[in-house]
Amino acid sequence: KPRAFKSVVLPVWYRGQKSAWVTRDLFLDWFETEFVPDVRRHLARVNLPQEAVLLLDNCPGHPSADELRSDDGKTFAMFLPPNTTAMIQPMDQNVIQNIKLRYRKALLSNILADEQTGTDLVVALKKVNLKDVVFNLANC
């Protein structure tokens, strides 16, 4: 089973996956090994009760609500009703489209500004790494 890595440079946890899809097993592993402990540490640090709810949409990659529950039952997941995500999730209200547009613009601007690659688009794209992508997305 591949291990999750916490990047020293980037504020993200990531794991390689051939298909790049979040599977049920990956999500369940993340919930148990990353989400629950991180939430508990945060709640303890800010002196709040050790109870949390993770709200999720109805993605096929998510495990059932029964599986997404900590051992003590104080951290658990609830699913949003079907066909409500566009109304209550801001990421479904053109945010994703705007981020994509701004990211493409930033990527092309960086490529055109790089004098070392000249006009070779393939060379310029191969120079883009995960750190560049995350920081560009944060700026978008």
mmCIF file with all atom_site columns, C-alpha atoms in Angstrom:
data_model
loop_
_atom_site.group_PDB
_atom_site.id
_atom_site.type_symbol
_atom_site.label_atom_id
_atom_site.label_alt_id
_atom_site.label_comp_id
_atom_site.label_asym_id
_atom_site.label_entity_id
_atom_site.label_seq_id
_atom_site.pdbx_PDB_ins_code
_atom_site.Cartn_x
_atom_site.Cartn_y
_atom_site.Cartn_z
_atom_site.occupancy
_atom_site.B_iso_or_equiv
_atom_site.pdbx_formal_charge
_atom_site.auth_seq_id
_atom_site.auth_comp_id
_atom_site.auth_asym_id
_atom_site.auth_atom_id
_atom_site.pdbx_PDB_model_num
ATOM 1   C CA . LYS A 1 1   ? 0.000   0.000  0.000   1.00 0.00 ? 1   LYS A CA 1
ATOM 2   C CA . PRO A 1 2   ? 1.548   3.350  -1.003  1.00 0.00 ? 2   PRO A CA 1
ATOM 3   C CA . ARG A 1 3   ? 2.324   5.719  1.810   1.00 0.00 ? 3   ARG A CA 1
ATOM 4   C CA . ALA A 1 4   ? 1.092   9.298  2.022   1.00 0.00 ? 4   ALA A CA 1
ATOM 5   C CA . PHE A 1 5   ? 3.785   11.947 2.096   1.00 0.00 ? 5   PHE A CA 1
ATOM 6   C CA . LYS A 1 6   ? 3.700   15.294 3.792   1.00 0.00 ? 6   LYS A CA 1
ATOM 7   C CA . SER A 1 7   ? 5.678   17.761 1.790   1.00 0.00 ? 7   SER A CA 1
ATOM 8   C CA . VAL A 1 8   ? 8.275   19.830 3.596   1.00 0.00 ? 8   VAL A CA 1
ATOM 9   C CA . VAL A 1 9   ? 7.933   22.669 1.102   1.00 0.00 ? 9   VAL A CA 1
ATOM 10  C CA . LEU A 1 10  ? 4.189   22.539 0.393   1.00 0.00 ? 10  LEU A CA 1
ATOM 11  C CA . PRO A 1 11  ? 1.333   22.588 2.912   1.00 0.00 ? 11  PRO A CA 1
ATOM 12  C CA . VAL A 1 12  ? -0.240  19.445 1.430   1.00 0.00 ? 12  VAL A CA 1
ATOM 13  C CA . TRP A 1 13  ? -0.456  15.671 1.910   1.00 0.00 ? 13  TRP A CA 1
ATOM 14  C CA . TYR A 1 14  ? -0.301  13.684 -1.287  1.00 0.00 ? 14  TYR A CA 1
ATOM 15  C CA . ARG A 1 15  ? -0.117  10.126 -2.544  1.00 0.00 ? 15  ARG A CA 1
ATOM 16  C CA . GLY A 1 16  ? 0.644   8.869  -6.015  1.00 0.00 ? 16  GLY A CA 1
ATOM 17  C CA . GLN A 1 17  ? -2.192  7.125  -7.828  1.00 0.00 ? 17  GLN A CA 1
ATOM 18  C CA . LYS A 1 18  ? -1.995  5.886  -11.424 1.00 0.00 ? 18  LYS A CA 1
ATOM 19  C CA . SER A 1 19  ? -5.537  6.926  -12.321 1.00 0.00 ? 19  SER A CA 1
ATOM 20  C CA . ALA A 1 20  ? -5.400  10.177 -10.291 1.00 0.00 ? 20  ALA A CA 1
ATOM 21  C CA . TRP A 1 21  ? -8.836  9.346  -8.876  1.00 0.00 ? 21  TRP A CA 1
ATOM 22  C CA . VAL A 1 22  ? -9.693  9.385  -5.200  1.00 0.00 ? 22  VAL A CA 1
ATOM 23  C CA . THR A 1 23  ? -10.817 5.868  -4.405  1.00 0.00 ? 23  THR A CA 1
ATOM 24  C CA . ARG A 1 24  ? -12.854 4.649  -1.466  1.00 0.00 ? 24  ARG A CA 1
ATOM 25  C CA . ASP A 1 25  ? -9.769  3.040  0.118   1.00 0.00 ? 25  ASP A CA 1
ATOM 26  C CA . LEU A 1 26  ? -7.627  6.166  -0.318  1.00 0.00 ? 26  LEU A CA 1
ATOM 27  C CA . PHE A 1 27  ? -10.313 8.374  1.163   1.00 0.00 ? 27  PHE A CA 1
ATOM 28  C CA . LEU A 1 28  ? -10.915 6.061  4.133   1.00 0.00 ? 28  LEU A CA 1
ATOM 29  C CA . ASP A 1 29  ? -7.177  5.854  4.818   1.00 0.00 ? 29  ASP A CA 1
ATOM 30  C CA . TRP A 1 30  ? -6.889  9.666  4.653   1.00 0.00 ? 30  TRP A CA 1
ATOM 31  C CA . PHE A 1 31  ? -9.868  10.072 7.009   1.00 0.00 ? 31  PHE A CA 1
ATOM 32  C CA . GLU A 1 32  ? -8.445  7.692  9.610   1.00 0.00 ? 32  GLU A CA 1
ATOM 33  C CA . THR A 1 33  ? -4.736  8.536  9.453   1.00 0.00 ? 33  THR A CA 1
ATOM 34  C CA . GLU A 1 34  ? -4.742  12.242 8.582   1.00 0.00 ? 34  GLU A CA 1
ATOM 35  C CA . PHE A 1 35  ? -8.099  13.960 9.079   1.00 0.00 ? 35  PHE A CA 1
ATOM 36  C CA . VAL A 1 36  ? -9.146  12.619 12.488  1.00 0.00 ? 36  VAL A CA 1
ATOM 37  C CA . PRO A 1 37  ? -5.731  13.102 14.185  1.00 0.00 ? 37  PRO A CA 1
ATOM 38  C CA . ASP A 1 38  ? -5.248  16.584 12.655  1.00 0.00 ? 38  ASP A CA 1
ATOM 39  C CA . VAL A 1 39  ? -8.728  17.703 13.724  1.00 0.00 ? 39  VAL A CA 1
ATOM 40  C CA . ARG A 1 40  ? -8.153  16.402 17.252  1.00 0.00 ? 40  ARG A CA 1
ATOM 41  C CA . ARG A 1 41  ? -4.817  18.208 17.526  1.00 0.00 ? 41  ARG A CA 1
ATOM 42  C CA . HIS A 1 42  ? -6.397  21.431 16.286  1.00 0.00 ? 42  HIS A CA 1
ATOM 43  C CA . LEU A 1 43  ? -9.372  21.193 18.655  1.00 0.00 ? 43  LEU A CA 1
ATOM 44  C CA . ALA A 1 44  ? -7.059  20.499 21.597  1.00 0.00 ? 44  ALA A CA 1
ATOM 45  C CA . ARG A 1 45  ? -4.829  23.438 20.635  1.00 0.00 ? 45  ARG A CA 1
ATOM 46  C CA . VAL A 1 46  ? -7.772  25.870 20.556  1.00 0.00 ? 46  VAL A CA 1
ATOM 47  C CA . ASN A 1 47  ? -9.366  24.326 23.642  1.00 0.00 ? 47  ASN A CA 1
ATOM 48  C CA . LEU A 1 48  ? -12.601 23.123 22.002  1.00 0.00 ? 48  LEU A CA 1
ATOM 49  C CA . PRO A 1 49  ? -14.555 19.891 22.578  1.00 0.00 ? 49  PRO A CA 1
ATOM 50  C CA . GLN A 1 50  ? -13.185 16.925 20.643  1.00 0.00 ? 50  GLN A CA 1
ATOM 51  C CA . GLU A 1 51  ? -16.166 16.696 18.269  1.00 0.00 ? 51  GLU A CA 1
ATOM 52  C CA . ALA A 1 52  ? -16.203 17.350 14.518  1.00 0.00 ? 52  ALA A CA 1
ATOM 53  C CA . VAL A 1 53  ? -18.358 16.747 11.445  1.00 0.00 ? 53  VAL A CA 1
ATOM 54  C CA . LEU A 1 54  ? -16.977 16.460 7.915   1.00 0.00 ? 54  LEU A CA 1
ATOM 55  C CA . LEU A 1 55  ? -19.588 17.457 5.304   1.00 0.00 ? 55  LEU A CA 1
ATOM 56  C CA . LEU A 1 56  ? -19.245 15.655 1.969   1.00 0.00 ? 56  LEU A CA 1
ATOM 57  C CA . ASP A 1 57  ? -21.034 15.578 -1.360  1.00 0.00 ? 57  ASP A CA 1
ATOM 58  C CA . ASN A 1 58  ? -22.271 12.308 -2.835  1.00 0.00 ? 58  ASN A CA 1
ATOM 59  C CA . CYS A 1 59  ? -19.103 11.325 -4.703  1.00 0.00 ? 59  CYS A CA 1
ATOM 60  C CA . PRO A 1 60  ? -18.811 7.638  -5.668  1.00 0.00 ? 60  PRO A CA 1
ATOM 61  C CA . GLY A 1 61  ? -15.259 7.620  -4.265  1.00 0.00 ? 61  GLY A CA 1
ATOM 62  C CA . HIS A 1 62  ? -16.441 8.288  -0.717  1.00 0.00 ? 62  HIS A CA 1
ATOM 63  C CA . PRO A 1 63  ? -16.965 5.448  1.748   1.00 0.00 ? 63  PRO A CA 1
ATOM 64  C CA . SER A 1 64  ? -20.303 5.164  3.549   1.00 0.00 ? 64  SER A CA 1
ATOM 65  C CA . ALA A 1 65  ? -21.159 7.400  6.501   1.00 0.00 ? 65  ALA A CA 1
ATOM 66  C CA . ASP A 1 66  ? -20.903 4.366  8.788   1.00 0.00 ? 66  ASP A CA 1
ATOM 67  C CA . GLU A 1 67  ? -17.274 3.830  7.754   1.00 0.00 ? 67  GLU A CA 1
ATOM 68  C CA . LEU A 1 68  ? -16.356 7.514  8.128   1.00 0.00 ? 68  LEU A CA 1
ATOM 69  C CA . ARG A 1 69  ? -16.568 7.587  11.909  1.00 0.00 ? 69  ARG A CA 1
ATOM 70  C CA . SER A 1 70  ? -13.751 7.718  14.456  1.00 0.00 ? 70  SER A CA 1
ATOM 71  C CA . ASP A 1 71  ? -13.400 4.920  17.001  1.00 0.00 ? 71  ASP A CA 1
ATOM 72  C CA . ASP A 1 72  ? -15.043 7.027  19.714  1.00 0.00 ? 72  ASP A CA 1
ATOM 73  C CA . GLY A 1 73  ? -17.749 8.323  17.318  1.00 0.00 ? 73  GLY A CA 1
ATOM 74  C CA . LYS A 1 74  ? -16.969 11.974 18.039  1.00 0.00 ? 74  LYS A CA 1
ATOM 75  C CA . THR A 1 75  ? -15.578 12.676 14.566  1.00 0.00 ? 75  THR A CA 1
ATOM 76  C CA . PHE A 1 76  ? -17.784 11.585 11.692  1.00 0.00 ? 76  PHE A CA 1
ATOM 77  C CA . ALA A 1 77  ? -18.945 12.434 8.190   1.00 0.00 ? 77  ALA A CA 1
ATOM 78  C CA . MET A 1 78  ? -22.355 13.437 6.898   1.00 0.00 ? 78  MET A CA 1
ATOM 79  C CA . PHE A 1 79  ? -23.382 13.607 3.267   1.00 0.00 ? 79  PHE A CA 1
ATOM 80  C CA . LEU A 1 80  ? -25.148 16.548 1.660   1.00 0.00 ? 80  LEU A CA 1
ATOM 81  C CA . PRO A 1 81  ? -28.531 15.827 0.055   1.00 0.00 ? 81  PRO A CA 1
ATOM 82  C CA . PRO A 1 82  ? -28.435 15.050 -3.677  1.00 0.00 ? 82  PRO A CA 1
ATOM 83  C CA . ASN A 1 83  ? -28.715 17.941 -6.158  1.00 0.00 ? 83  ASN A CA 1
ATOM 84  C CA . THR A 1 84  ? -27.879 20.617 -3.588  1.00 0.00 ? 84  THR A CA 1
ATOM 85  C CA . THR A 1 85  ? -24.150 21.018 -4.121  1.00 0.00 ? 85  THR A CA 1
ATOM 86  C CA . ALA A 1 86  ? -24.446 23.882 -6.625  1.00 0.00 ? 86  ALA A CA 1
ATOM 87  C CA . MET A 1 87  ? -26.626 25.843 -4.206  1.00 0.00 ? 87  MET A CA 1
ATOM 88  C CA . ILE A 1 88  ? -24.558 25.433 -1.036  1.00 0.00 ? 88  ILE A CA 1
ATOM 89  C CA . GLN A 1 89  ? -21.028 24.702 -2.222  1.00 0.00 ? 89  GLN A CA 1
ATOM 90  C CA . PRO A 1 90  ? -19.179 27.808 -3.399  1.00 0.00 ? 90  PRO A CA 1
ATOM 91  C CA . MET A 1 91  ? -16.749 25.716 -5.466  1.00 0.00 ? 91  MET A CA 1
ATOM 92  C CA . ASP A 1 92  ? -19.651 24.788 -7.742  1.00 0.00 ? 92  ASP A CA 1
ATOM 93  C CA . GLN A 1 93  ? -20.599 28.419 -8.365  1.00 0.00 ? 93  GLN A CA 1
ATOM 94  C CA . ASN A 1 94  ? -18.111 29.269 -11.146 1.00 0.00 ? 94  ASN A CA 1
ATOM 95  C CA . VAL A 1 95  ? -15.162 29.309 -8.743  1.00 0.00 ? 95  VAL A CA 1
ATOM 96  C CA . ILE A 1 96  ? -13.582 26.272 -10.367 1.00 0.00 ? 96  ILE A CA 1
ATOM 97  C CA . GLN A 1 97  ? -14.022 27.761 -13.843 1.00 0.00 ? 97  GLN A CA 1
ATOM 98  C CA . ASN A 1 98  ? -12.454 31.057 -12.744 1.00 0.00 ? 98  ASN A CA 1
ATOM 99  C CA . ILE A 1 99  ? -9.515  29.291 -11.095 1.00 0.00 ? 99  ILE A CA 1
ATOM 100 C CA . LYS A 1 100 ? -8.895  27.267 -14.263 1.00 0.00 ? 100 LYS A CA 1
ATOM 101 C CA . LEU A 1 101 ? -8.916  30.424 -16.396 1.00 0.00 ? 101 LEU A CA 1
ATOM 102 C CA . ARG A 1 102 ? -6.553  32.269 -14.052 1.00 0.00 ? 102 ARG A CA 1
ATOM 103 C CA . TYR A 1 103 ? -4.258  29.246 -13.743 1.00 0.00 ? 103 TYR A CA 1
ATOM 104 C CA . ARG A 1 104 ? -3.953  28.874 -17.524 1.00 0.00 ? 104 ARG A CA 1
ATOM 105 C CA . LYS A 1 105 ? -3.179  32.592 -17.807 1.00 0.00 ? 105 LYS A CA 1
ATOM 106 C CA . ALA A 1 106 ? -0.521  32.379 -15.056 1.00 0.00 ? 106 ALA A CA 1
ATOM 107 C CA . LEU A 1 107 ? 1.024   29.256 -16.594 1.00 0.00 ? 107 LEU A CA 1
ATOM 108 C CA . LEU A 1 108 ? 1.243   30.802 -20.055 1.00 0.00 ? 108 LEU A CA 1
ATOM 109 C CA . SER A 1 109 ? 2.596   34.069 -18.635 1.00 0.00 ? 109 SER A CA 1
ATOM 110 C CA . ASN A 1 110 ? 5.337   32.184 -16.773 1.00 0.00 ? 110 ASN A CA 1
ATOM 111 C CA . ILE A 1 111 ? 6.250   30.208 -19.897 1.00 0.00 ? 111 ILE A CA 1
ATOM 112 C CA . LEU A 1 112 ? 6.403   33.316 -22.068 1.00 0.00 ? 112 LEU A CA 1
ATOM 113 C CA . ALA A 1 113 ? 8.433   35.202 -19.465 1.00 0.00 ? 113 ALA A CA 1
ATOM 114 C CA . ASP A 1 114 ? 11.051  32.420 -19.233 1.00 0.00 ? 114 ASP A CA 1
ATOM 115 C CA . GLU A 1 115 ? 13.841  33.433 -21.590 1.00 0.00 ? 115 GLU A CA 1
ATOM 116 C CA . GLN A 1 116 ? 15.714  30.127 -21.169 1.00 0.00 ? 116 GLN A CA 1
ATOM 117 C CA . THR A 1 117 ? 13.049  28.004 -22.837 1.00 0.00 ? 117 THR A CA 1
ATOM 118 C CA . GLY A 1 118 ? 12.541  30.394 -25.712 1.00 0.00 ? 118 GLY A CA 1
ATOM 119 C CA . THR A 1 119 ? 9.733   29.171 -27.910 1.00 0.00 ? 119 THR A CA 1
ATOM 120 C CA . ASP A 1 120 ? 9.939   25.467 -27.003 1.00 0.00 ? 120 ASP A CA 1
ATOM 121 C CA . LEU A 1 121 ? 6.645   24.795 -25.238 1.00 0.00 ? 121 LEU A CA 1
ATOM 122 C CA . VAL A 1 122 ? 7.460   21.164 -24.415 1.00 0.00 ? 122 VAL A CA 1
ATOM 123 C CA . VAL A 1 123 ? 10.671  22.128 -22.611 1.00 0.00 ? 123 VAL A CA 1
ATOM 124 C CA . ALA A 1 124 ? 8.863   24.863 -20.699 1.00 0.00 ? 124 ALA A CA 1
ATOM 125 C CA . LEU A 1 125 ? 6.067   22.533 -19.573 1.00 0.00 ? 125 LEU A CA 1
ATOM 126 C CA . LYS A 1 126 ? 8.561   19.892 -18.424 1.00 0.00 ? 126 LYS A CA 1
ATOM 127 C CA . LYS A 1 127 ? 10.139  22.470 -16.112 1.00 0.00 ? 127 LYS A CA 1
ATOM 128 C CA . VAL A 1 128 ? 6.855   22.950 -14.206 1.00 0.00 ? 128 VAL A CA 1
ATOM 129 C CA . ASN A 1 129 ? 6.891   21.020 -10.922 1.00 0.00 ? 129 ASN A CA 1
ATOM 130 C CA . LEU A 1 130 ? 4.391   20.299 -8.125  1.00 0.00 ? 130 LEU A CA 1
ATOM 131 C CA . LYS A 1 131 ? 5.573   23.270 -6.079  1.00 0.00 ? 131 LYS A CA 1
ATOM 132 C CA . ASP A 1 132 ? 4.984   25.638 -9.023  1.00 0.00 ? 132 ASP A CA 1
ATOM 133 C CA . VAL A 1 133 ? 1.506   24.215 -9.571  1.00 0.00 ? 133 VAL A CA 1
ATOM 134 C CA . VAL A 1 134 ? 0.434   24.541 -5.912  1.00 0.00 ? 134 VAL A CA 1
ATOM 135 C CA . PHE A 1 135 ? 1.745   28.088 -5.558  1.00 0.00 ? 135 PHE A CA 1
ATOM 136 C CA . ASN A 1 136 ? 0.162   29.159 -8.863  1.00 0.00 ? 136 ASN A CA 1
ATOM 137 C CA . LEU A 1 137 ? -3.157  27.687 -7.757  1.00 0.00 ? 137 LEU A CA 1
ATOM 138 C CA . ALA A 1 138 ? -2.915  29.503 -4.416  1.00 0.00 ? 138 ALA A CA 1
ATOM 139 C CA . ASN A 1 139 ? -2.310  32.768 -6.255  1.00 0.00 ? 139 ASN A CA 1
ATOM 140 C CA . CYS A 1 140 ? -5.296  32.165 -8.530  1.00 0.00 ? 140 CYS A CA 1
#
